[in-house]
mmCIF file with all atom_site columns, C-alpha atoms in Angstrom:
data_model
loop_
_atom_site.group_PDB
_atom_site.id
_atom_site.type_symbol
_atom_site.label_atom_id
_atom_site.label_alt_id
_atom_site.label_comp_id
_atom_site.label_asym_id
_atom_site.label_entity_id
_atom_site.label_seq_id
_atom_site.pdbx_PDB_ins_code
_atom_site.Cartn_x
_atom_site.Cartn_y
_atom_site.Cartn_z
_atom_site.occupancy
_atom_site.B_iso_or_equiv
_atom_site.pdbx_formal_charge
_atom_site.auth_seq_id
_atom_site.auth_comp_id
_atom_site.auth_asym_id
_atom_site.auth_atom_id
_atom_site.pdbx_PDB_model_num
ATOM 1   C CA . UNK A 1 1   ? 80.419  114.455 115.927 1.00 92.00 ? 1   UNK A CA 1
ATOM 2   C CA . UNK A 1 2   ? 82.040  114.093 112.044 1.00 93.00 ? 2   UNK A CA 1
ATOM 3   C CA . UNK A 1 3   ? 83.358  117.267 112.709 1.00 93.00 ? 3   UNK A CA 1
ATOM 4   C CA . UNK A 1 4   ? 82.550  118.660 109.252 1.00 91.00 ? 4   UNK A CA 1
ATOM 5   C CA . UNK A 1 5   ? 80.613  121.284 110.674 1.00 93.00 ? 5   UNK A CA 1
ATOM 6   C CA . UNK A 1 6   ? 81.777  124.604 109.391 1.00 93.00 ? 6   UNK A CA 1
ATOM 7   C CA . UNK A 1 7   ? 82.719  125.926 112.724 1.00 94.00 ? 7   UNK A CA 1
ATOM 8   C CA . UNK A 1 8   ? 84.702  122.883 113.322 1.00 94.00 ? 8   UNK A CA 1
ATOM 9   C CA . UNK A 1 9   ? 86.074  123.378 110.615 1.00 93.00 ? 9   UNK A CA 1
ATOM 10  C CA . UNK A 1 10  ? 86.733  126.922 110.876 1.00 94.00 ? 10  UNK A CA 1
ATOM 11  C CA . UNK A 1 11  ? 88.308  126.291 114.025 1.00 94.00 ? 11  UNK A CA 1
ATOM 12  C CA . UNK A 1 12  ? 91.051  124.281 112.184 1.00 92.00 ? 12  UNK A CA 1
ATOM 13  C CA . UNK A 1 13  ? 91.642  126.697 109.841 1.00 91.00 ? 13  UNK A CA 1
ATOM 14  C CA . UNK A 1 14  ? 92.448  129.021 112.892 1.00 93.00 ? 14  UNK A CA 1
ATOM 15  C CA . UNK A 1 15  ? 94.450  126.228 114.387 1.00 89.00 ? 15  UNK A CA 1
ATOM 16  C CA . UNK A 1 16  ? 91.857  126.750 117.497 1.00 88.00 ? 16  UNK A CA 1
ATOM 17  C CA . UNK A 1 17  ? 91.530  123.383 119.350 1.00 80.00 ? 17  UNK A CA 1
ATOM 18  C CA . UNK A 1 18  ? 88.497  123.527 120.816 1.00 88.00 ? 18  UNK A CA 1
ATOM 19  C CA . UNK A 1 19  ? 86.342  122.289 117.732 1.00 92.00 ? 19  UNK A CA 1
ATOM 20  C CA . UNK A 1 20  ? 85.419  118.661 116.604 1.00 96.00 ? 20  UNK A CA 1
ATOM 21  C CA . UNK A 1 21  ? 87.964  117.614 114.899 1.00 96.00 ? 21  UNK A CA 1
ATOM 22  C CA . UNK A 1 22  ? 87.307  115.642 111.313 1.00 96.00 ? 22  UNK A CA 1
ATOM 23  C CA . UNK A 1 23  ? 87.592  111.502 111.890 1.00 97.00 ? 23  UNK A CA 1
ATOM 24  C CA . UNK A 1 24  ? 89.810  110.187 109.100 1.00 97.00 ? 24  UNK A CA 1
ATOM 25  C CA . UNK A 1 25  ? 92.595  113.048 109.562 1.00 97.00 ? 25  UNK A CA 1
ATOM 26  C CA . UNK A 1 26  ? 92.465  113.208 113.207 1.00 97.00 ? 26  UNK A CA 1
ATOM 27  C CA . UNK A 1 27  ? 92.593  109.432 113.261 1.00 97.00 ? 27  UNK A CA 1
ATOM 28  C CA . UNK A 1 28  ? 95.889  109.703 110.632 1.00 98.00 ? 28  UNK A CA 1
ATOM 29  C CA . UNK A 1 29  ? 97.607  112.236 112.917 1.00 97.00 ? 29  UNK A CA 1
ATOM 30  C CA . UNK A 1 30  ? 97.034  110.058 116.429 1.00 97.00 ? 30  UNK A CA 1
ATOM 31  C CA . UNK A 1 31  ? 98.538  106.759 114.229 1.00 97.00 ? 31  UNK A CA 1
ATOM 32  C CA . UNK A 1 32  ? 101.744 108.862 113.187 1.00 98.00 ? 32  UNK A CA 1
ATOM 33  C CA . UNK A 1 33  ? 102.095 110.075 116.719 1.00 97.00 ? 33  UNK A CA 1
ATOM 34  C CA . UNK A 1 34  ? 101.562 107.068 118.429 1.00 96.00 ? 34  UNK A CA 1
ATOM 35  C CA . UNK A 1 35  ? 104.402 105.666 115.978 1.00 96.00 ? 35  UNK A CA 1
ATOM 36  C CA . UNK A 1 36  ? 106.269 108.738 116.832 1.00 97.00 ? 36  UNK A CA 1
ATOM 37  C CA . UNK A 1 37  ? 106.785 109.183 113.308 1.00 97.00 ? 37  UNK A CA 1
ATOM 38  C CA . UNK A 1 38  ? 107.699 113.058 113.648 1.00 96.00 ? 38  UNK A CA 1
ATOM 39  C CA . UNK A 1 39  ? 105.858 115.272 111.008 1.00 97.00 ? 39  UNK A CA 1
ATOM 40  C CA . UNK A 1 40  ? 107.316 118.760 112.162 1.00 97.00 ? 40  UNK A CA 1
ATOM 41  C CA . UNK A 1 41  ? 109.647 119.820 109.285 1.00 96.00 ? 41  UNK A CA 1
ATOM 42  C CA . UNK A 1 42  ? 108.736 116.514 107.091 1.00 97.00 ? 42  UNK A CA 1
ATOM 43  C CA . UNK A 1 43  ? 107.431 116.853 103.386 1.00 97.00 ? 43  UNK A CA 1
ATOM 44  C CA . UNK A 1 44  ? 104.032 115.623 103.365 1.00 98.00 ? 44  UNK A CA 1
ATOM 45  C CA . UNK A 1 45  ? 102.201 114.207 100.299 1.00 98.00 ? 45  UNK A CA 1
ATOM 46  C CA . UNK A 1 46  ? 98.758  114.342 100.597 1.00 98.00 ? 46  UNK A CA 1
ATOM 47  C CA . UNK A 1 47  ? 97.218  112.551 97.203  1.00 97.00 ? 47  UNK A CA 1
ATOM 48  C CA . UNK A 1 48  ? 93.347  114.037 98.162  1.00 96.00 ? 48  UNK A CA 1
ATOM 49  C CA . UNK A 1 49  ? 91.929  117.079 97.676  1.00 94.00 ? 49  UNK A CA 1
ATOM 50  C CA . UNK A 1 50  ? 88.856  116.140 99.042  1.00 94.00 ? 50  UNK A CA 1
ATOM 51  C CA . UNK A 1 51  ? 86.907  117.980 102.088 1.00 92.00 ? 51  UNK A CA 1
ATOM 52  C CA . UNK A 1 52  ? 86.492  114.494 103.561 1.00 92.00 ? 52  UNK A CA 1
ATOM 53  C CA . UNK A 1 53  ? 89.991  113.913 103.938 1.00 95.00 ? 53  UNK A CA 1
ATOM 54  C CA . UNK A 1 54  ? 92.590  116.223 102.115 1.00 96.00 ? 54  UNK A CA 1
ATOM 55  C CA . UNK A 1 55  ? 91.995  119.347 103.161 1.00 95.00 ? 55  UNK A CA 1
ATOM 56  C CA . UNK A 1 56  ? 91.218  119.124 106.744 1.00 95.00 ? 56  UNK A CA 1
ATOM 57  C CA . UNK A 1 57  ? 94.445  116.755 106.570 1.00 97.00 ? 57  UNK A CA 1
ATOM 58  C CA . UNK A 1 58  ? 96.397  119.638 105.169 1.00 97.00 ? 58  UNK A CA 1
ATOM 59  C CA . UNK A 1 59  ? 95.416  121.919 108.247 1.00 94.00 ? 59  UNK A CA 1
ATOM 60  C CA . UNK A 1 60  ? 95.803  119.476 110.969 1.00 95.00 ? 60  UNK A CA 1
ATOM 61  C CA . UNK A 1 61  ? 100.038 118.645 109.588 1.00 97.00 ? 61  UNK A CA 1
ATOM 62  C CA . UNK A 1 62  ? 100.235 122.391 109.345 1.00 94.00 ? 62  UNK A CA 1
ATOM 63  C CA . UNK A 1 63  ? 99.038  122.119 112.859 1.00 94.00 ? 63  UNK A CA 1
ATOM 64  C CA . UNK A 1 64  ? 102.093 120.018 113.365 1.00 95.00 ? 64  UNK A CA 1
ATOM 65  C CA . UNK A 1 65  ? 104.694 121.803 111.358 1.00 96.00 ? 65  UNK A CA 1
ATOM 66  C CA . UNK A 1 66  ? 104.826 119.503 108.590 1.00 98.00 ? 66  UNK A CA 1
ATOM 67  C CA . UNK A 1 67  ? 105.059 121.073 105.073 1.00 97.00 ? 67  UNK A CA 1
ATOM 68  C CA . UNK A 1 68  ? 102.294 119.771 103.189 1.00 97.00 ? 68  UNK A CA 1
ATOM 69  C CA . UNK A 1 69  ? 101.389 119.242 99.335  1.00 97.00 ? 69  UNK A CA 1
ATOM 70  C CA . UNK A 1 70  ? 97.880  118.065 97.797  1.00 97.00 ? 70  UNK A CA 1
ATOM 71  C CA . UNK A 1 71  ? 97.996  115.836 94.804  1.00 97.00 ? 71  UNK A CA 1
ATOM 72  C CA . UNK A 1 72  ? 95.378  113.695 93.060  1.00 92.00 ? 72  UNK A CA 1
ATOM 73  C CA . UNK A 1 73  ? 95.127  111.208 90.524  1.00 85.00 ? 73  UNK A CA 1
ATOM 74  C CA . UNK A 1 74  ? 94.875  113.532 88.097  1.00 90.00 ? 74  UNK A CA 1
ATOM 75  C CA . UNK A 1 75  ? 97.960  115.441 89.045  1.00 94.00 ? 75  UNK A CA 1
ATOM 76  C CA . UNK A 1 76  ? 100.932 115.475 86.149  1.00 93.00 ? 76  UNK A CA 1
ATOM 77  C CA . UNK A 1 77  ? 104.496 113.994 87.636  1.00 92.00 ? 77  UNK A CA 1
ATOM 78  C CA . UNK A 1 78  ? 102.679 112.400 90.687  1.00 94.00 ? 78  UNK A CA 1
ATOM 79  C CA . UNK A 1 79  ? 105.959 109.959 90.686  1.00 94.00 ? 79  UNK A CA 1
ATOM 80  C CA . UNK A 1 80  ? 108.559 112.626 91.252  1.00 96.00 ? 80  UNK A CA 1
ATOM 81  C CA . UNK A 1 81  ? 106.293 114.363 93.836  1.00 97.00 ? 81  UNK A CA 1
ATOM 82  C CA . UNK A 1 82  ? 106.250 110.823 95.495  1.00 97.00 ? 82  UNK A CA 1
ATOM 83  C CA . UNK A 1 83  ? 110.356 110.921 95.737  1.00 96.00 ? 83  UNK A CA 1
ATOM 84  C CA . UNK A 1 84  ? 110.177 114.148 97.212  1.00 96.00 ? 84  UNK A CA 1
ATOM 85  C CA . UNK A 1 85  ? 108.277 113.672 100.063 1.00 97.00 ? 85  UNK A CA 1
ATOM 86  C CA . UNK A 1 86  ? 109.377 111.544 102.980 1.00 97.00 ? 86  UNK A CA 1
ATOM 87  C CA . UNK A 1 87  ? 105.518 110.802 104.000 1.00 98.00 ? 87  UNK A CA 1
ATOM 88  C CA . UNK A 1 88  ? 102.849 110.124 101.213 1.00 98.00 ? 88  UNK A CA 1
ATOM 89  C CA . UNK A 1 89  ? 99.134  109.667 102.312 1.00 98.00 ? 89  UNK A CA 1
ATOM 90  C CA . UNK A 1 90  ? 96.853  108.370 100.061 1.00 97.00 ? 90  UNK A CA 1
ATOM 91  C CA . UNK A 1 91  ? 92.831  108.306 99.592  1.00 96.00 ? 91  UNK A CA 1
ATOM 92  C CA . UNK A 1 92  ? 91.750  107.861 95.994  1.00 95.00 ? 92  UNK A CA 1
ATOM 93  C CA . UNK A 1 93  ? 89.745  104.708 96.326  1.00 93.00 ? 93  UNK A CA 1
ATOM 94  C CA . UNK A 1 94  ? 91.591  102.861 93.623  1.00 94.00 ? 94  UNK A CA 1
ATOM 95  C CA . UNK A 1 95  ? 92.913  99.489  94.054  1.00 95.00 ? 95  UNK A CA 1
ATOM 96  C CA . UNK A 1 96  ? 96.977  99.684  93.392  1.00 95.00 ? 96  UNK A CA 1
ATOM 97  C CA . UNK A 1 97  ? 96.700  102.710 91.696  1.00 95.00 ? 97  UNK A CA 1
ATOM 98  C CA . UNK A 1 98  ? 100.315 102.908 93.216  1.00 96.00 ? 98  UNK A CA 1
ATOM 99  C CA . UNK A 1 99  ? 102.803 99.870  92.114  1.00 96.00 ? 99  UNK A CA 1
ATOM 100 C CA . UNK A 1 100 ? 105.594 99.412  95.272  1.00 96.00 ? 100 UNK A CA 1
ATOM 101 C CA . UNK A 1 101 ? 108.234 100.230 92.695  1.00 96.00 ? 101 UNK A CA 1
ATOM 102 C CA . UNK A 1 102 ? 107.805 103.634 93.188  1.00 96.00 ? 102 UNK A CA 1
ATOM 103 C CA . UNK A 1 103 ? 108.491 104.097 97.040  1.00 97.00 ? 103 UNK A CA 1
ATOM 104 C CA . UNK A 1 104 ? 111.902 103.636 98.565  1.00 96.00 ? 104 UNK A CA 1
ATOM 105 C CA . UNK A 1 105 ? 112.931 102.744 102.191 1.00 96.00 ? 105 UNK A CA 1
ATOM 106 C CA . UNK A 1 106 ? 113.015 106.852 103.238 1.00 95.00 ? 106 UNK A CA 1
ATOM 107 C CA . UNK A 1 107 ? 108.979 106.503 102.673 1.00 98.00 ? 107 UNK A CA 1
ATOM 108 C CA . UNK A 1 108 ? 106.481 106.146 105.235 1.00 98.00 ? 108 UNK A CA 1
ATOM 109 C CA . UNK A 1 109 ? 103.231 105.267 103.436 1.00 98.00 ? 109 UNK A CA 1
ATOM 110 C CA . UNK A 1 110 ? 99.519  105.993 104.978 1.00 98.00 ? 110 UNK A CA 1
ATOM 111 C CA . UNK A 1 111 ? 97.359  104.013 102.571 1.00 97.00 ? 111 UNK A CA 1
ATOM 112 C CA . UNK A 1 112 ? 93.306  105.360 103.545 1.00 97.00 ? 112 UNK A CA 1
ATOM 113 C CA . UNK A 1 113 ? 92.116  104.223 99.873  1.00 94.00 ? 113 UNK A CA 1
ATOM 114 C CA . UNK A 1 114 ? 90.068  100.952 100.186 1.00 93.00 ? 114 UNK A CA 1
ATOM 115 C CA . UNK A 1 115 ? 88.697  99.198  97.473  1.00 94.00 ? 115 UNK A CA 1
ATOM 116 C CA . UNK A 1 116 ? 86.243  96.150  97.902  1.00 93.00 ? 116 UNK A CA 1
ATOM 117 C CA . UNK A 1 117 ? 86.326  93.573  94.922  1.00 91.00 ? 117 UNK A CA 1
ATOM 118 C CA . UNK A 1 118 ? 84.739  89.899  95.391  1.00 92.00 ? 118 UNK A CA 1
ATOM 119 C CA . UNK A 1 119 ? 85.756  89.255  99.222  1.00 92.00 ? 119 UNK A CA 1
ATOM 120 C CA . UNK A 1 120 ? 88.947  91.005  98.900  1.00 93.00 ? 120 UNK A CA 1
ATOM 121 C CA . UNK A 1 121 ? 90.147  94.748  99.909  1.00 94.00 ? 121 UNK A CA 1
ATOM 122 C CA . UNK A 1 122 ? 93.065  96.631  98.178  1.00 95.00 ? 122 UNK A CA 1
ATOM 123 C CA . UNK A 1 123 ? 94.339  99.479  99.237  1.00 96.00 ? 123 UNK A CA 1
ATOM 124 C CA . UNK A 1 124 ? 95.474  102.844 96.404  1.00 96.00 ? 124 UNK A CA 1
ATOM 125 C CA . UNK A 1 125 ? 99.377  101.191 97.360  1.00 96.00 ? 125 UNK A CA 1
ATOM 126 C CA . UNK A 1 126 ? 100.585 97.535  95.756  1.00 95.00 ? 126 UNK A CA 1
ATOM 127 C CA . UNK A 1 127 ? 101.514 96.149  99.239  1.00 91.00 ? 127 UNK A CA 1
ATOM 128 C CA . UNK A 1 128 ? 103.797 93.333  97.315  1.00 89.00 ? 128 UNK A CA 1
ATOM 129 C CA . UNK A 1 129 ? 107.768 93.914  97.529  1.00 90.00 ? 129 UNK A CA 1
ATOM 130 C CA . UNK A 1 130 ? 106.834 96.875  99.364  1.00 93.00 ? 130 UNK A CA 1
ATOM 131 C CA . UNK A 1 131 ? 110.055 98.133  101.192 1.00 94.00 ? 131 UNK A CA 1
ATOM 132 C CA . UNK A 1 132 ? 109.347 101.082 103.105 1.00 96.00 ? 132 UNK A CA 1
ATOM 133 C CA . UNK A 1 133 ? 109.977 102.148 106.509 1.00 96.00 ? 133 UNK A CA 1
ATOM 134 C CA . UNK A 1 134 ? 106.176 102.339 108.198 1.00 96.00 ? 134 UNK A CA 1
ATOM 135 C CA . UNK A 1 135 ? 102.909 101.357 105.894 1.00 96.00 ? 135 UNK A CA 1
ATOM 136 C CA . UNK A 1 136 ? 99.438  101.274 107.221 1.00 96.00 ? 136 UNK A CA 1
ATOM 137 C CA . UNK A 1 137 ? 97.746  97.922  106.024 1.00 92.00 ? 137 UNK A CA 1
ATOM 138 C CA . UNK A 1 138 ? 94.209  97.748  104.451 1.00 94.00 ? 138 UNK A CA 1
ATOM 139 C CA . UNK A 1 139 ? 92.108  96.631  105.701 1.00 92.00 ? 139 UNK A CA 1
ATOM 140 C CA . UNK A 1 140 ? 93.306  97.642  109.331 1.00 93.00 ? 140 UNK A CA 1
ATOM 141 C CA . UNK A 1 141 ? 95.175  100.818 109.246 1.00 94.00 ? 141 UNK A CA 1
ATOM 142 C CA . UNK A 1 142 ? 93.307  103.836 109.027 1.00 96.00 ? 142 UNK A CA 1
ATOM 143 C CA . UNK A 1 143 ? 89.689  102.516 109.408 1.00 94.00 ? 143 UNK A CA 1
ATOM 144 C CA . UNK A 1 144 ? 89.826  101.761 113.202 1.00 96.00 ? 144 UNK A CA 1
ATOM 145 C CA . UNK A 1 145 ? 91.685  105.213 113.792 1.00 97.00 ? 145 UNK A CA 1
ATOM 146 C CA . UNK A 1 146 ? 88.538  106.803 112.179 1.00 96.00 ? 146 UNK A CA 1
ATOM 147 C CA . UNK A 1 147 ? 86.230  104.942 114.384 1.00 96.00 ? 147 UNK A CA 1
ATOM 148 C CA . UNK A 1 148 ? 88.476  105.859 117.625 1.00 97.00 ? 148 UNK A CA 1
ATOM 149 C CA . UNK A 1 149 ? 88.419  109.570 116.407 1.00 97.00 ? 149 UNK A CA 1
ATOM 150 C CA . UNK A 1 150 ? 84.343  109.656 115.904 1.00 97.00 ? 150 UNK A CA 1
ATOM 151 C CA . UNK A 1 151 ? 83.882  107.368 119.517 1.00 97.00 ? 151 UNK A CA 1
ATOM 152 C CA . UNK A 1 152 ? 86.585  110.346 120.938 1.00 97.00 ? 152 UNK A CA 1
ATOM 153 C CA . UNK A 1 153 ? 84.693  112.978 119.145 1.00 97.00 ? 153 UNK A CA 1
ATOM 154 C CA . UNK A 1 154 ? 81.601  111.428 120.612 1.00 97.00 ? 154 UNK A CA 1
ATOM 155 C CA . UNK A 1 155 ? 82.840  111.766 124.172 1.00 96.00 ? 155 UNK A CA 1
ATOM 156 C CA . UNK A 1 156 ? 84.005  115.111 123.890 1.00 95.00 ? 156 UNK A CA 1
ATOM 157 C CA . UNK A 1 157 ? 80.453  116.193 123.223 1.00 95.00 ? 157 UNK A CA 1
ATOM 158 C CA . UNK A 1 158 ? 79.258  114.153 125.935 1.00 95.00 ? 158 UNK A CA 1
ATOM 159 C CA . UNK A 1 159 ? 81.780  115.981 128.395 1.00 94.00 ? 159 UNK A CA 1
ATOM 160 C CA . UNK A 1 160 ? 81.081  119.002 126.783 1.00 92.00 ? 160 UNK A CA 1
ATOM 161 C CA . UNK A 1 161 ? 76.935  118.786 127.500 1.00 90.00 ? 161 UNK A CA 1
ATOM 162 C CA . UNK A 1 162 ? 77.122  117.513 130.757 1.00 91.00 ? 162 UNK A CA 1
ATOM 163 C CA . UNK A 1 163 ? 80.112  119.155 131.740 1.00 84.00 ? 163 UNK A CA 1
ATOM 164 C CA . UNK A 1 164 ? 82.498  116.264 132.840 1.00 75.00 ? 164 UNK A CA 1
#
């Protein structure tokens, strides 16, 4: 019900809904819609390259129309790829890896990164003097959408066995 199976995932790559979709990005994609934050047309900046979240990520805003890039940490001039994208999801698991400086009010921010230290959790974005027009908070954001997407995937499955 992760949808990581490979023909789930092969289904996305043939933009065939019928397949399990992955949690996280499917979760991502219902928040921005629900926000009607449009993504057809929009420069996306995915900073992930990972099969958990990046790349699935990558086909589902194709899926939408949105022109996407992947980054990671390791990527050289991450800051101007930041001011050339209007929406900038991150997931590399390190606390403020990102100070607010670098993100303007034309940014919409999807922070997934969450860090745990002592009884705190950061997200990879300094939420401090943030000004940006849409930022999902950690904790709170993009963890409940991932639990929604496996409970939805989970009911799919059930319709699909017992042919609701």
């Amino acid at each position: 019900i992760d949808g990581f199976h490979r023909n789930n995932i092969f289904k996305l790559y043939q933009g065939d809904s019928s397949g399990l979709i992955p949690c996280t990005p499917k979760g991502i994609v219902q928040l921005l819609k629900y926000y009607n934050i449009p993504m057809s047309g929009e420069n996306v900046l995915i900073i992930n390259r990972s099969f958990l979240v990046g790349k699935p990520l990558a086909l589902l805003l194709s899926l939408e129309n949105a022109t996407t890039t992947i980054a990671h940490s390791s990527s050289k001039n991450i800051e101007s790829l930041i001011q050339q994208h209007s929406i900038i999801i991150s997931a590399i698991g390190q606390p403020h890896y990102f100070p607010s400086k670098l993100f303007s009010q034309h940014h919409i921010l999807v922070d997934v990164g969450i860090t745990k230290k002592k009884e705190h959790f950061f997200g990879d974005i300094e939420k401090d003097k943030l000004n940006v027009r849409a930022y999902t908070p950690v904790p709170g954001g993009v963890g409940p959408m991932t639990v929604l997407s496996l409970i939805d995937n989970f009911l799919i499955c059930l319709e699909r066995q017992y042919e609701i």
